[in-house]
Amino acid sequence: MQVVYHDVIIVGAGLAGLRAAVELSGKHDVAVLSKLHPLRSHSGAAQGGISAALGNAEKDSSEWHAYDTIKGSDYLADQYAVEVMCNDAPRAIIELEHLGVPFSRFEDGHIAQRPFGGHTKNFGEAPVRRTCYAADRTGHVCLHTLYEQAVKDKVFFYDEYQVLDLCMADGAVNGVVAIELKTGRFLLFHARAVMFATGGYGKAWKTTSNAFANTGDGLGIVLNNGIPLQDMEFVQFHPTGLYPLGILITEAARGEGGVLRNADGERFMERYAPTIKDLAPRDIVSRSIYDELKEGRGAGPMKDHVLLDLTALSREAIAEKLPEIESFSRIYLGIDPSVTPIPVSPTCHYAMGGIPTDVNGRVLIDAQGKELPGFWAAGEVACVSVHGANRLGSNSLLDLIVFGRRAGKDINRFLDRVLLKPRPLDTGALEKVSRKIEGLLGRKEGETVAAVRTDLQKVMMDKVSVFRNEHGLAAAVEELAVLQGRAAGIRVKDQSKVFNTEILEALELQHMVNYSKAVALCALKRQESRGAHSRDDYPLRDDENHLKHSLFFLKENGEAVYEQKPVDLSLASTRPEFVPKERKY
Ligand code: SIN
């Protein structure tokens, strides 16, 4: 067993992890561990843009941005955190520009901005052009730029290292156990600060825009260590996944003038959101699509999708602003979107819930906000909470950049002032992990990962997706308990040490069933409809009983514990616009 020391270990090389690493580099010795090559991180899949009230296209304000984010969240977002994010957004964009992000430009040279769902001017009056972009490859260019900066700044990268557990001493986090995929050897990474930026968890659903790597490993690891997850019931389905594959078709397609049509050719969003139509927030558009399908107005022989019509855009405009969409449509479906509408249906896209943190990325382990020393989280794995019950498009890249930087700054402060020496390393986590892997390798009988994962994805897709009810959720909770047992009894056929991805998939599967249980149980407990959580049996929002965050803990004996904690309504206490009210668009 080898022990490696760095002042800071960041797990995950997407935008949140890289932004924190850039902040720390030069000041402290920082290493980034990733199960992928950093440039394969899922931040690179974000297409349409990053929001900030720069006002390059028309008048805009950070206060309107905060209002839209809070209203979009169905009032579950913590209002102070939203204000922090939206106020910091213009600075964050200019910083990215200076680091080298090649944003698209207006004729006058300013960074170009486009409309995106739920972003409005003057507290909901009409759509506003707030989303900065680089064609439809915004996440891709941000990821490349920050990786270049991190390499230039001499951040250590451990590519293709899978983190398996946290190390703790005296009630604080002080390292991680990881496996080097190339050799199968275990390493103990000893550190004074550990940050998780491990991304989202859409792979538990059958249809998803998420990459294969998005198996919620960070969430599974924290649950195993008694740390809670927050607001797990809120899972966003993006309205326009390429049918039937679920690959993301950016919201920018609608921002640039595309419209959704049913089989009758009707622009149906005019009925559901008369003011902002196709640019309503994603929860509303996804539900509207499913309502159209339920009413028999779906397209195709199965009537199971709708059409994204870009034919009003010229071929040149599509090539310039939406080149990825043009190429996905051509490669996967053989169609030219300037001539033929694109078949789309909702696809599991984004997790609003995650590891509870404060605005500096410090991990909070109870409803009273107690911190876990030595541990930070940022990005999709974290729940600050700035997205509440539903995230607005293009607020995700912003969240990664703003809170990745803030976590980096906070770790710098912590390392400078609080702790001079690393706490001694406890090897207990390594022993636990090696026993688990030996158990997997030694098993002579058991199911394959694929069999259990397929059943998990079906349960989540059928019973824990856009529309939910007591009957389905209760059944899902029971089925997930069975799936937990099945996942623990997997048989791994590949016994080699070199690139044994079967072991990895078995471990990922165990994380997937654990966090899925959190999603299903919190969804069952939340007897109301709010944002992305829509209950047929409780169709209305219930602020009296449920204007609260959910917390989910997993005890050592596997028992699930559910608690609630208050939402921060600090802006609402001084400004009437921010008081929870009916959410009409
Ligand atoms: C999109 O371009 O629609 C996805 C980006 C996001 O989820 O914010």
Short mmCIF file of N, CA and C and ligand atoms in Angstrom, two decimals, residues 46-49 116 238 248 250-252 282 349 391 393-396, ligand 1:
data_model
loop_
_atom_site.label_atom_id
_atom_site.label_comp_id
_atom_site.label_asym_id
_atom_site.label_seq_id
_atom_site.Cartn_x
_atom_site.Cartn_y
_atom_site.Cartn_z
N ALA A 46 -22.14 20.17 -21.42
CA ALA A 46 -23.09 21.29 -21.32
C ALA A 46 -22.99 22.12 -22.59
N GLN A 47 -24.11 22.32 -23.23
CA GLN A 47 -24.04 22.89 -24.58
C GLN A 47 -24.33 24.39 -24.62
N GLY A 48 -25.52 24.75 -24.14
CA GLY A 48 -26.09 26.04 -24.53
C GLY A 48 -25.52 27.28 -23.91
N GLY A 49 -24.93 27.20 -22.69
CA GLY A 49 -24.35 28.43 -22.17
C GLY A 49 -24.28 28.55 -20.67
N PHE A 116 -32.70 31.90 -22.55
CA PHE A 116 -32.78 30.53 -22.05
C PHE A 116 -34.01 30.42 -21.16
N HIS A 238 -34.69 17.09 -18.73
CA HIS A 238 -34.56 18.12 -19.78
C HIS A 238 -35.60 17.80 -20.84
N LEU A 248 -28.62 14.99 -25.18
CA LEU A 248 -29.08 16.37 -25.00
C LEU A 248 -29.19 17.14 -26.33
N THR A 250 -29.71 20.94 -26.92
CA THR A 250 -29.67 22.11 -26.03
C THR A 250 -30.92 22.98 -26.09
N GLU A 251 -31.21 23.55 -24.92
CA GLU A 251 -32.29 24.54 -24.80
C GLU A 251 -32.00 25.76 -25.68
N ALA A 252 -30.72 25.94 -26.01
CA ALA A 252 -30.36 27.06 -26.89
C ALA A 252 -31.06 26.94 -28.23
N ARG A 282 -37.66 24.18 -17.30
CA ARG A 282 -37.66 22.80 -17.82
C ARG A 282 -38.72 21.91 -17.19
N HIS A 349 -31.66 14.60 -16.68
CA HIS A 349 -30.57 15.50 -17.03
C HIS A 349 -29.75 15.99 -15.86
N ARG A 391 -33.76 23.54 -11.54
CA ARG A 391 -32.69 24.46 -11.97
C ARG A 391 -33.04 25.12 -13.29
N GLY A 393 -31.95 26.48 -16.90
CA GLY A 393 -30.89 26.19 -17.86
C GLY A 393 -29.84 27.28 -17.81
N SER A 394 -28.58 26.88 -17.95
CA SER A 394 -27.39 27.75 -17.96
C SER A 394 -27.00 28.27 -16.58
N ASN A 395 -27.75 27.91 -15.54
CA ASN A 395 -27.30 28.22 -14.17
C ASN A 395 -26.35 27.15 -13.65
N SER A 396 -26.23 26.04 -14.37
CA SER A 396 -25.39 24.97 -13.85
C SER A 396 -23.90 25.30 -14.03
C1 SIN B 1 -28.54 22.95 -22.40
O1 SIN B 1 -27.77 23.51 -23.16
O2 SIN B 1 -29.76 22.91 -22.59
C2 SIN B 1 -27.99 22.27 -21.19
C3 SIN B 1 -27.22 23.17 -20.34
C4 SIN B 1 -27.80 23.20 -18.99
O3 SIN B 1 -28.30 22.17 -18.52
O4 SIN B 1 -27.79 24.28 -18.38
#
